[in-house]
Amino acid sequence: MSNIITVFFITVHILPFLFIRAGHSLASFLFVIYIFTAYLLGWYMARIFSNQNQQKSNMISFTKCRSHSLIAVASAYLLLRVPYVTEIFQAFVSGDFATYALQRAKARYSGESMGFIYNIGTVMFICFLGLAGTYIGIYQQNIVKAYKRDKSKQSVLLILSLIVLMILVESSSLARAGVVMALTVFFANYLYAKRIDFQNIAYPKLMIFGAKITFFMLLIFYFSAYFRLSDNADVAALLIEKTYVYFIGPHESFSTWLSRSHESLFTSYGYNTFTSVFKLLGVTTQQGHYDKFVDSQTNIFLLYRGLLQDFGLILTGVIVIGLSYLANYSDAYLHRLPGLVIAAKASVCMLLFLFISPFIFTTFLVGFVLSNVLQKTVYKRVQYPC
C-alpha cells in the first residue's frame, strides 16, 4: 500500500507542477521541494516503525463489514433517490438523457438547494462505497486466505453493479466532487483491506493497477463533462481544455496564489481544512469561500492552500509528515491503538482527494465516520510470511 500511495503522491501532488502554463516563482518551486521532503520524512518514519511492528507479531489486524450493513445502506440510498432514479430511467427511455443531465447541472450551478433528504442520500452513497471498499478488498486479499471463502463472487458482482448505478445517479447532476469523494473513501478502505498484499507488488502490476484506476476516473470525468458541454460546437476541444483546468489548473492556481497573494497565513486555525467540524459545532461558515485568484484558470484550489491559511508554513510541513506517516504506516500488520485505523484511512483520503480537504464537507465527514462505525477490527494469524 505504501508503494501505491507514494507513486500517487509523486504523480498527482508533485508532477503536475511541471506542466503548468504559468511560470514558476521561487516561492512555488521551494514549496514543492518542501512538501516532497515532508512526505519523504513521514514515509521514512513509517517504514522504520512498521518494520519493527512486523518483527514483533505474526498477527494481522484488518477491518471487516457484514453484508447486511451493505444491504441496509444501499436500501436507504435507493429509497432516498427514488425520484432521481425514476427521472433518469425515463430520460434513458426517451433518448433525452443528455438534455436531462444538462438541465440538472444548470439547476445545481444556479444555486438550487438539493435539500436535507438529498444530502442524507449523499451520506449513504459515501458510506456504501466505504463499506464496499472493505468488503471487496477482503474478498480479494491473499494474506488471510481462509477468511475470504465466505464472500461469494455473486455478492461482489452485485456490489459492483450497485456502485455503477449509484455513480450514474450521482453523475447525472454532474456532481463530480461528490463522486470523487465517495470513490476516495472506497479506495482508502480497499487499499487498507489489501495493504499486506500490496506491500511487495511488482512494478508492472503497480503500473497496471494505476492505469486501471486512472482510466476509471477519467471515464467518470468525461461522462459528466460531455453532457454538460454537449450543446457546444467543439466538444472535443473543450474537453481537452477542461482536462487541463481540472487536473493541472489547481496546481497552477495554487502556484499563482502562492506567488502573488498577500493573505496572512496561520489565521483560520483549521476552518479551511475541517469546515464540517466547525459546522457541527454550530460555527457559522461560508460555503464555497474560495474564488478565482488573479488570472488563474480555476477556483479549485489544492489542499495546501487551506493548510497554509489554517496552520502556516511550519505546521503545514508537520501535518504533511503526519499524513504521510499515518498513510504509509498502514502497511504495519497490527493496529491496536484506538482510532489508529480511522486516522490512517482519513490520512489516505486527504492525500487521495488532493483538490481540497474532503473534511470541509459535512456529508463526507458523516459518511466517512458512519462507514467506519459499521466496520469492526478483527485479528487473524498470518498464514505465510510476507
CSV table of C-alpha atoms in Angstrom, one decimal:
chain,number,residue,atom,x,y,z
A,1,MET,CA,0.0,0.0,0.0
A,2,SER,CA,2.8,2.4,0.8
A,3,ASN,CA,4.2,2.0,-2.7
A,4,ILE,CA,0.8,2.9,-4.2
A,5,ILE,CA,0.4,5.9,-2.0
A,6,THR,CA,3.9,7.1,-2.8
A,7,VAL,CA,3.5,6.7,-6.5
A,8,PHE,CA,0.2,8.5,-6.3
A,9,PHE,CA,1.7,11.4,-4.3
A,10,ILE,CA,4.5,11.9,-6.8
A,11,THR,CA,2.2,11.6,-9.8
A,12,VAL,CA,-0.7,13.8,-8.6
A,13,HIS,CA,0.8,16.1,-6.0
A,14,ILE,CA,4.2,16.8,-7.5
A,15,LEU,CA,4.4,16.2,-11.3
A,16,PRO,CA,1.5,18.4,-12.4
A,17,PHE,CA,3.6,21.4,-11.2
A,18,LEU,CA,5.9,20.7,-14.1
A,19,PHE,CA,3.2,21.2,-16.7
A,20,ILE,CA,1.5,24.4,-15.6
A,21,ARG,CA,1.3,27.1,-18.2
A,22,ALA,CA,2.2,30.0,-15.9
A,23,GLY,CA,5.8,30.3,-15.0
A,24,HIS,CA,7.1,29.1,-11.6
A,25,SER,CA,8.1,31.5,-9.0
A,26,LEU,CA,10.9,30.8,-6.4
A,27,ALA,CA,8.2,30.5,-3.7
A,28,SER,CA,6.2,27.8,-5.5
A,29,PHE,CA,9.4,25.9,-6.5
A,30,LEU,CA,10.7,25.9,-2.9
A,31,PHE,CA,7.2,24.9,-1.6
A,32,VAL,CA,7.1,21.8,-3.9
A,33,ILE,CA,10.5,20.7,-2.6
A,34,TYR,CA,9.3,21.4,1.0
A,35,ILE,CA,6.2,19.2,0.8
A,36,PHE,CA,8.0,16.5,-1.0
A,37,THR,CA,10.7,16.4,1.7
A,38,ALA,CA,8.0,16.4,4.4
A,39,TYR,CA,6.3,13.5,2.7
A,40,LEU,CA,9.5,11.5,2.4
A,41,LEU,CA,10.3,12.1,6.1
A,42,GLY,CA,6.9,10.7,7.1
A,43,TRP,CA,7.4,7.8,4.7
A,44,TYR,CA,10.8,7.0,6.2
A,45,MET,CA,9.5,7.1,9.8
A,46,ALA,CA,6.6,4.8,8.9
A,47,ARG,CA,8.9,2.3,7.2
A,48,ILE,CA,11.0,2.1,10.4
A,49,PHE,CA,8.2,1.7,12.8
A,50,SER,CA,6.1,-0.6,10.6
A,51,ASN,CA,9.1,-2.9,10.1
A,52,GLN,CA,9.5,-3.1,13.9
A,53,ASN,CA,5.8,-3.9,14.3
A,54,GLN,CA,6.1,-6.8,11.8
A,55,GLN,CA,9.1,-8.3,13.5
A,56,LYS,CA,7.2,-8.5,16.9
A,57,SER,CA,4.0,-10.1,15.6
A,58,ASN,CA,2.7,-12.9,13.5
A,59,MET,CA,-0.8,-11.5,13.6
A,60,ILE,CA,-2.6,-9.1,11.3
A,61,SER,CA,-5.4,-6.7,12.1
A,62,PHE,CA,-7.9,-5.6,9.5
A,63,THR,CA,-11.5,-4.2,9.3
A,64,LYS,CA,-14.5,-6.1,8.0
A,65,CYS,CA,-18.1,-5.3,7.4
A,66,ARG,CA,-21.2,-7.5,7.3
A,67,SER,CA,-23.3,-8.0,4.2
A,68,HIS,CA,-26.4,-6.9,6.0
A,69,SER,CA,-24.8,-3.5,6.6
A,70,LEU,CA,-24.2,-3.1,2.9
A,71,ILE,CA,-27.8,-4.1,2.2
A,72,ALA,CA,-29.2,-1.6,4.7
A,73,VAL,CA,-27.1,1.3,3.5
A,74,ALA,CA,-27.8,0.5,-0.2
A,75,SER,CA,-31.6,0.2,0.5
A,76,ALA,CA,-31.6,3.6,2.3
A,77,TYR,CA,-29.8,5.2,-0.5
A,78,LEU,CA,-32.1,3.9,-3.2
A,79,LEU,CA,-35.2,4.9,-1.2
A,80,LEU,CA,-33.9,8.4,-0.9
A,81,ARG,CA,-33.0,8.6,-4.6
A,82,VAL,CA,-36.2,7.1,-6.0
A,83,PRO,CA,-37.4,10.3,-7.7
A,84,TYR,CA,-34.0,10.7,-9.4
A,85,VAL,CA,-33.7,7.1,-10.4
A,86,THR,CA,-37.2,7.4,-12.0
A,87,GLU,CA,-36.3,10.5,-13.8
A,88,ILE,CA,-33.0,9.0,-15.1
A,89,PHE,CA,-34.9,5.9,-16.3
A,90,GLN,CA,-37.4,8.0,-18.2
A,91,ALA,CA,-34.7,10.1,-19.7
A,92,PHE,CA,-32.9,7.0,-21.0
A,93,VAL,CA,-36.1,5.5,-22.4
A,94,SER,CA,-37.0,8.8,-24.2
A,95,GLY,CA,-33.4,9.1,-25.5
A,96,ASP,CA,-33.1,12.5,-23.9
A,97,PHE,CA,-30.6,11.8,-21.1
A,98,ALA,CA,-28.1,14.5,-22.3
A,99,THR,CA,-30.7,17.2,-22.0
A,100,TYR,CA,-31.8,15.9,-18.6
A,101,ALA,CA,-28.3,15.9,-17.3
A,102,LEU,CA,-27.6,19.4,-18.6
A,103,GLN,CA,-30.8,20.8,-17.0
A,104,ARG,CA,-29.9,19.3,-13.6
A,105,ALA,CA,-26.4,20.7,-13.9
A,106,LYS,CA,-27.7,24.2,-14.7
A,107,ALA,CA,-30.1,24.0,-11.7
A,108,ARG,CA,-27.3,23.0,-9.4
A,109,TYR,CA,-24.9,25.6,-10.6
A,110,SER,CA,-27.6,28.3,-10.4
A,111,GLY,CA,-27.7,27.7,-6.6
A,112,GLU,CA,-30.7,25.4,-6.4
A,113,SER,CA,-30.8,23.8,-2.9
A,114,MET,CA,-30.9,20.0,-3.1
A,115,GLY,CA,-32.4,19.8,0.4
A,116,PHE,CA,-31.8,17.8,3.6
A,117,ILE,CA,-33.1,14.5,2.1
A,118,TYR,CA,-30.8,14.7,-0.8
A,119,ASN,CA,-27.8,15.3,1.5
A,120,ILE,CA,-28.7,12.2,3.5
A,121,GLY,CA,-28.7,10.3,0.3
A,122,THR,CA,-25.2,11.6,-0.4
A,123,VAL,CA,-24.1,10.4,3.1
A,124,MET,CA,-25.4,6.9,2.3
A,125,PHE,CA,-23.6,7.0,-1.1
A,126,ILE,CA,-20.3,7.8,0.6
A,127,CYS,CA,-20.9,5.3,3.4
A,128,PHE,CA,-21.8,2.5,1.0
A,129,LEU,CA,-18.6,2.9,-1.1
A,130,GLY,CA,-16.5,2.9,2.1
A,131,LEU,CA,-18.1,-0.4,3.2
A,132,ALA,CA,-17.9,-1.8,-0.4
A,133,GLY,CA,-14.1,-1.0,-0.5
A,134,THR,CA,-13.6,-3.0,2.6
A,135,TYR,CA,-15.8,-5.9,1.5
A,136,ILE,CA,-14.2,-6.2,-1.9
A,137,GLY,CA,-10.7,-5.8,-0.5
A,138,ILE,CA,-11.2,-8.6,2.0
A,139,TYR,CA,-12.6,-10.8,-0.8
A,140,GLN,CA,-9.5,-10.3,-2.9
A,141,GLN,CA,-6.9,-10.4,-0.3
A,142,ASN,CA,-4.4,-13.4,-0.1
A,143,ILE,CA,-2.8,-12.9,3.3
A,144,VAL,CA,-5.7,-14.5,5.3
A,145,LYS,CA,-7.0,-17.0,2.8
A,146,ALA,CA,-9.5,-18.8,5.0
A,147,TYR,CA,-11.5,-15.7,5.8
A,148,LYS,CA,-12.5,-14.7,2.3
A,149,ARG,CA,-14.1,-18.0,1.5
A,150,ASP,CA,-17.5,-16.8,2.9
A,151,LYS,CA,-17.5,-14.0,0.4
A,152,SER,CA,-19.3,-15.1,-2.7
A,153,LYS,CA,-18.4,-13.8,-6.1
A,154,GLN,CA,-22.1,-13.1,-6.8
A,155,SER,CA,-22.2,-10.7,-3.8
A,156,VAL,CA,-19.1,-8.8,-5.1
A,157,LEU,CA,-20.7,-8.6,-8.6
A,158,LEU,CA,-23.9,-7.2,-7.0
A,159,ILE,CA,-22.0,-4.7,-5.0
A,160,LEU,CA,-20.1,-3.5,-8.1
A,161,SER,CA,-23.4,-3.2,-10.0
A,162,LEU,CA,-24.8,-1.1,-7.2
A,163,ILE,CA,-21.7,1.1,-7.3
A,164,VAL,CA,-22.1,1.7,-11.1
A,165,LEU,CA,-25.8,2.5,-10.6
A,166,MET,CA,-25.1,4.9,-7.8
A,167,ILE,CA,-22.3,6.7,-9.7
A,168,LEU,CA,-24.7,7.0,-12.7
A,169,VAL,CA,-27.3,8.6,-10.5
A,170,GLU,CA,-24.9,11.0,-8.8
A,171,SER,CA,-23.2,11.9,-12.1
A,172,SER,CA,-26.5,12.7,-13.7
A,173,SER,CA,-26.4,16.1,-11.9
A,174,LEU,CA,-22.7,16.4,-12.8
A,175,ALA,CA,-21.8,16.4,-9.1
A,176,ARG,CA,-18.2,15.2,-9.8
A,177,ALA,CA,-16.9,16.3,-6.4
A,178,GLY,CA,-19.3,14.0,-4.6
A,179,VAL,CA,-18.5,11.1,-6.8
A,180,VAL,CA,-14.7,11.5,-6.4
A,181,MET,CA,-15.1,11.9,-2.7
A,182,ALA,CA,-17.1,8.7,-2.5
A,183,LEU,CA,-14.5,6.9,-4.6
A,184,THR,CA,-11.8,8.3,-2.4
A,185,VAL,CA,-13.4,6.5,0.6
A,186,PHE,CA,-13.8,3.4,-1.4
A,187,PHE,CA,-10.1,3.3,-2.4
A,188,ALA,CA,-8.9,4.2,1.2
A,189,ASN,CA,-10.9,1.2,2.6
A,190,TYR,CA,-9.9,-1.1,-0.3
A,191,LEU,CA,-6.2,-0.3,0.0
A,192,TYR,CA,-6.3,-0.9,3.7
A,193,ALA,CA,-8.1,-4.2,3.3
A,194,LYS,CA,-5.4,-5.4,0.8
A,195,ARG,CA,-2.5,-3.5,2.3
A,196,ILE,CA,-0.3,-6.5,3.0
A,197,ASP,CA,-0.9,-7.9,-0.5
A,198,PHE,CA,0.3,-4.6,-1.9
A,199,GLN,CA,3.5,-4.4,0.1
A,200,ASN,CA,5.6,-6.4,-2.4
A,201,ILE,CA,3.6,-5.6,-5.5
A,202,ALA,CA,5.8,-5.8,-8.6
A,203,TYR,CA,6.3,-2.6,-10.6
A,204,PRO,CA,4.5,-3.8,-13.7
A,205,LYS,CA,1.5,-4.8,-11.7
A,206,LEU,CA,1.6,-1.5,-9.9
A,207,MET,CA,1.5,0.4,-13.2
A,208,ILE,CA,-1.4,-1.8,-14.4
A,209,PHE,CA,-3.3,-1.1,-11.2
A,210,GLY,CA,-2.7,2.6,-11.6
A,211,ALA,CA,-3.7,2.6,-15.2
A,212,LYS,CA,-7.0,0.9,-14.4
A,213,ILE,CA,-7.8,3.5,-11.7
A,214,THR,CA,-6.8,6.4,-14.0
A,215,PHE,CA,-9.0,5.1,-16.8
A,216,PHE,CA,-12.0,4.6,-14.5
A,217,MET,CA,-11.6,8.1,-13.0
A,218,LEU,CA,-11.2,9.7,-16.5
A,219,LEU,CA,-14.3,7.8,-17.7
A,220,ILE,CA,-16.4,9.3,-14.9
A,221,PHE,CA,-15.0,12.8,-15.6
A,222,TYR,CA,-15.6,12.7,-19.3
A,223,PHE,CA,-19.0,11.2,-18.9
A,224,SER,CA,-20.3,14.0,-16.7
A,225,ALA,CA,-18.3,16.7,-18.6
A,226,TYR,CA,-19.6,15.6,-22.0
A,227,PHE,CA,-23.3,16.0,-21.1
A,228,ARG,CA,-22.6,19.4,-19.6
A,229,LEU,CA,-20.9,20.6,-22.8
A,230,SER,CA,-22.9,18.6,-25.3
A,231,ASP,CA,-24.7,21.8,-26.7
A,232,ASN,CA,-21.3,23.3,-27.7
A,233,ALA,CA,-20.0,23.0,-31.2
A,234,ASP,CA,-16.4,21.9,-30.4
A,235,VAL,CA,-16.9,19.5,-27.6
A,236,ALA,CA,-13.6,17.7,-28.1
A,237,ALA,CA,-11.5,20.9,-27.8
A,238,LEU,CA,-13.5,21.9,-24.7
A,239,LEU,CA,-13.0,18.5,-23.1
A,240,ILE,CA,-9.2,18.9,-23.6
A,241,GLU,CA,-9.3,22.3,-22.0
A,242,LYS,CA,-11.4,21.0,-19.1
A,243,THR,CA,-8.9,18.2,-18.6
A,244,TYR,CA,-6.2,20.8,-18.1
A,245,VAL,CA,-8.4,23.0,-15.9
A,246,TYR,CA,-9.3,20.2,-13.5
A,247,PHE,CA,-6.0,18.2,-13.4
A,248,ILE,CA,-3.4,20.8,-13.9
A,249,GLY,CA,-5.3,24.0,-13.2
A,250,PRO,CA,-5.5,23.6,-9.4
A,251,HIS,CA,-1.7,23.4,-9.3
A,252,GLU,CA,-1.4,26.5,-11.5
A,253,SER,CA,-3.9,28.3,-9.4
A,254,PHE,CA,-2.1,27.4,-6.2
A,255,SER,CA,1.2,28.4,-7.6
A,256,THR,CA,-0.2,31.8,-8.7
A,257,TRP,CA,-1.8,32.3,-5.3
A,258,LEU,CA,1.4,31.4,-3.5
A,259,SER,CA,3.4,33.9,-5.7
A,260,ARG,CA,1.1,36.9,-5.6
A,261,SER,CA,-1.2,36.6,-2.6
A,262,HIS,CA,-0.8,38.9,0.3
A,263,GLU,CA,-3.2,37.0,2.5
A,264,SER,CA,-2.0,36.2,6.0
A,265,LEU,CA,-1.1,32.7,6.9
A,266,PHE,CA,-2.0,30.8,10.1
A,267,THR,CA,-5.2,32.8,10.7
A,268,SER,CA,-8.1,30.4,10.4
A,269,TYR,CA,-6.9,27.6,12.7
A,270,GLY,CA,-8.4,24.7,10.9
A,271,TYR,CA,-11.5,26.3,9.3
A,272,ASN,CA,-10.4,25.8,5.7
A,273,THR,CA,-9.4,22.1,6.4
A,274,PHE,CA,-12.1,20.9,8.7
A,275,THR,CA,-15.1,23.1,7.9
A,276,SER,CA,-17.5,20.3,8.5
A,277,VAL,CA,-16.4,20.0,12.2
A,278,PHE,CA,-17.0,23.8,12.6
A,279,LYS,CA,-20.5,23.4,11.1
A,280,LEU,CA,-21.3,20.5,13.5
A,281,LEU,CA,-20.2,22.7,16.4
A,282,GLY,CA,-22.6,25.4,15.3
A,283,VAL,CA,-20.0,27.8,13.9
A,284,THR,CA,-21.3,29.9,11.0
A,285,THR,CA,-19.5,29.1,7.8
A,286,GLN,CA,-19.4,30.5,4.3
A,287,GLN,CA,-19.9,27.8,1.7
A,288,GLY,CA,-17.6,28.0,-1.3
A,289,HIS,CA,-15.4,30.7,0.3
A,290,TYR,CA,-12.6,30.4,-2.3
A,291,ASP,CA,-12.8,32.4,-5.5
A,292,LYS,CA,-10.6,32.6,-8.6
A,293,PHE,CA,-7.4,34.3,-7.7
A,294,VAL,CA,-5.9,36.9,-10.1
A,295,ASP,CA,-5.8,35.2,-13.6
A,296,SER,CA,-5.8,31.6,-12.5
A,297,GLN,CA,-7.7,29.0,-14.6
A,298,THR,CA,-9.9,27.6,-11.9
A,299,ASN,CA,-11.5,28.3,-8.5
A,300,ILE,CA,-10.4,24.8,-7.4
A,301,PHE,CA,-7.5,25.0,-5.0
A,302,LEU,CA,-5.2,22.5,-3.6
A,303,LEU,CA,-5.3,21.0,-0.1
A,304,TYR,CA,-2.1,23.0,0.7
A,305,ARG,CA,-3.8,26.4,0.3
A,306,GLY,CA,-6.2,25.6,3.1
A,307,LEU,CA,-3.4,24.1,5.2
A,308,LEU,CA,-1.2,27.2,4.8
A,309,GLN,CA,-4.0,29.6,5.7
A,310,ASP,CA,-5.1,27.4,8.7
A,311,PHE,CA,-1.7,26.5,10.2
A,312,GLY,CA,1.1,28.4,8.5
A,313,LEU,CA,4.2,27.0,6.7
A,314,ILE,CA,5.9,25.1,9.6
A,315,LEU,CA,2.7,23.4,10.8
A,316,THR,CA,1.7,22.5,7.2
A,317,GLY,CA,5.0,20.6,6.9
A,318,VAL,CA,4.3,18.9,10.2
A,319,ILE,CA,0.8,17.9,9.1
A,320,VAL,CA,2.1,16.6,5.7
A,321,ILE,CA,4.7,14.5,7.7
A,322,GLY,CA,1.8,13.2,9.9
A,323,LEU,CA,-0.4,12.4,6.9
A,324,SER,CA,2.5,10.6,5.2
A,325,TYR,CA,3.3,8.7,8.3
A,326,LEU,CA,-0.2,7.5,9.0
A,327,ALA,CA,-0.9,6.6,5.4
A,328,ASN,CA,2.3,4.7,5.0
A,329,TYR,CA,2.2,3.1,8.5
A,330,SER,CA,-1.0,1.4,7.3
A,331,ASP,CA,1.4,-1.3,6.0
A,332,ALA,CA,2.0,-2.4,9.6
A,333,TYR,CA,0.5,-5.8,10.4
A,334,LEU,CA,-1.1,-4.7,13.7
A,335,HIS,CA,-3.0,-1.5,14.6
A,336,ARG,CA,-4.0,-1.9,18.3
A,337,LEU,CA,-4.3,1.8,19.3
A,338,PRO,CA,-7.9,3.0,19.4
A,339,GLY,CA,-8.7,5.2,16.4
A,340,LEU,CA,-5.5,4.5,14.6
A,341,VAL,CA,-7.2,2.7,11.7
A,342,ILE,CA,-9.7,5.6,11.3
A,343,ALA,CA,-6.8,8.1,11.4
A,344,ALA,CA,-4.9,6.1,8.8
A,345,LYS,CA,-7.9,5.9,6.5
A,346,ALA,CA,-8.6,9.6,7.0
A,347,SER,CA,-5.0,10.4,6.1
A,348,VAL,CA,-5.2,8.3,2.9
A,349,CYS,CA,-8.4,10.2,2.0
A,350,MET,CA,-6.8,13.6,2.4
A,351,LEU,CA,-3.8,12.5,0.3
A,352,LEU,CA,-6.0,11.0,-2.4
A,353,PHE,CA,-8.5,13.9,-2.6
A,354,LEU,CA,-5.9,16.5,-3.4
A,355,PHE,CA,-8.1,19.3,-4.6
A,356,ILE,CA,-9.4,20.3,-1.2
A,357,SER,CA,-9.7,18.7,2.2
A,358,PRO,CA,-12.7,16.4,1.9
A,359,PHE,CA,-13.5,17.1,5.5
A,360,ILE,CA,-14.8,20.5,4.6
A,361,PHE,CA,-18.0,18.7,3.6
A,362,THR,CA,-20.3,17.6,6.3
A,363,THR,CA,-21.8,14.9,4.1
A,364,PHE,CA,-18.3,13.5,3.6
A,365,LEU,CA,-17.4,13.6,7.3
A,366,VAL,CA,-20.7,11.9,8.4
A,367,GLY,CA,-20.5,9.3,5.6
A,368,PHE,CA,-16.8,8.5,6.4
A,369,VAL,CA,-17.5,8.2,10.1
A,370,LEU,CA,-20.6,6.0,9.6
A,371,SER,CA,-18.7,3.7,7.3
A,372,ASN,CA,-16.1,3.2,10.0
A,373,VAL,CA,-18.7,2.7,12.7
A,374,LEU,CA,-20.3,-0.1,10.6
A,375,GLN,CA,-16.9,-1.9,10.5
A,376,LYS,CA,-15.1,-3.7,13.2
A,377,THR,CA,-11.5,-4.6,13.7
A,378,VAL,CA,-10.6,-8.3,13.7
A,379,TYR,CA,-7.3,-10.1,14.2
A,380,LYS,CA,-6.1,-13.1,12.3
A,381,ARG,CA,-2.9,-15.1,12.3
A,382,VAL,CA,-0.7,-14.7,9.3
A,383,GLN,CA,-0.6,-17.9,7.3
A,384,TYR,CA,2.7,-17.2,5.5
A,385,PRO,CA,5.5,-14.7,5.8
A,386,CYS,CA,5.4,-11.6,3.6
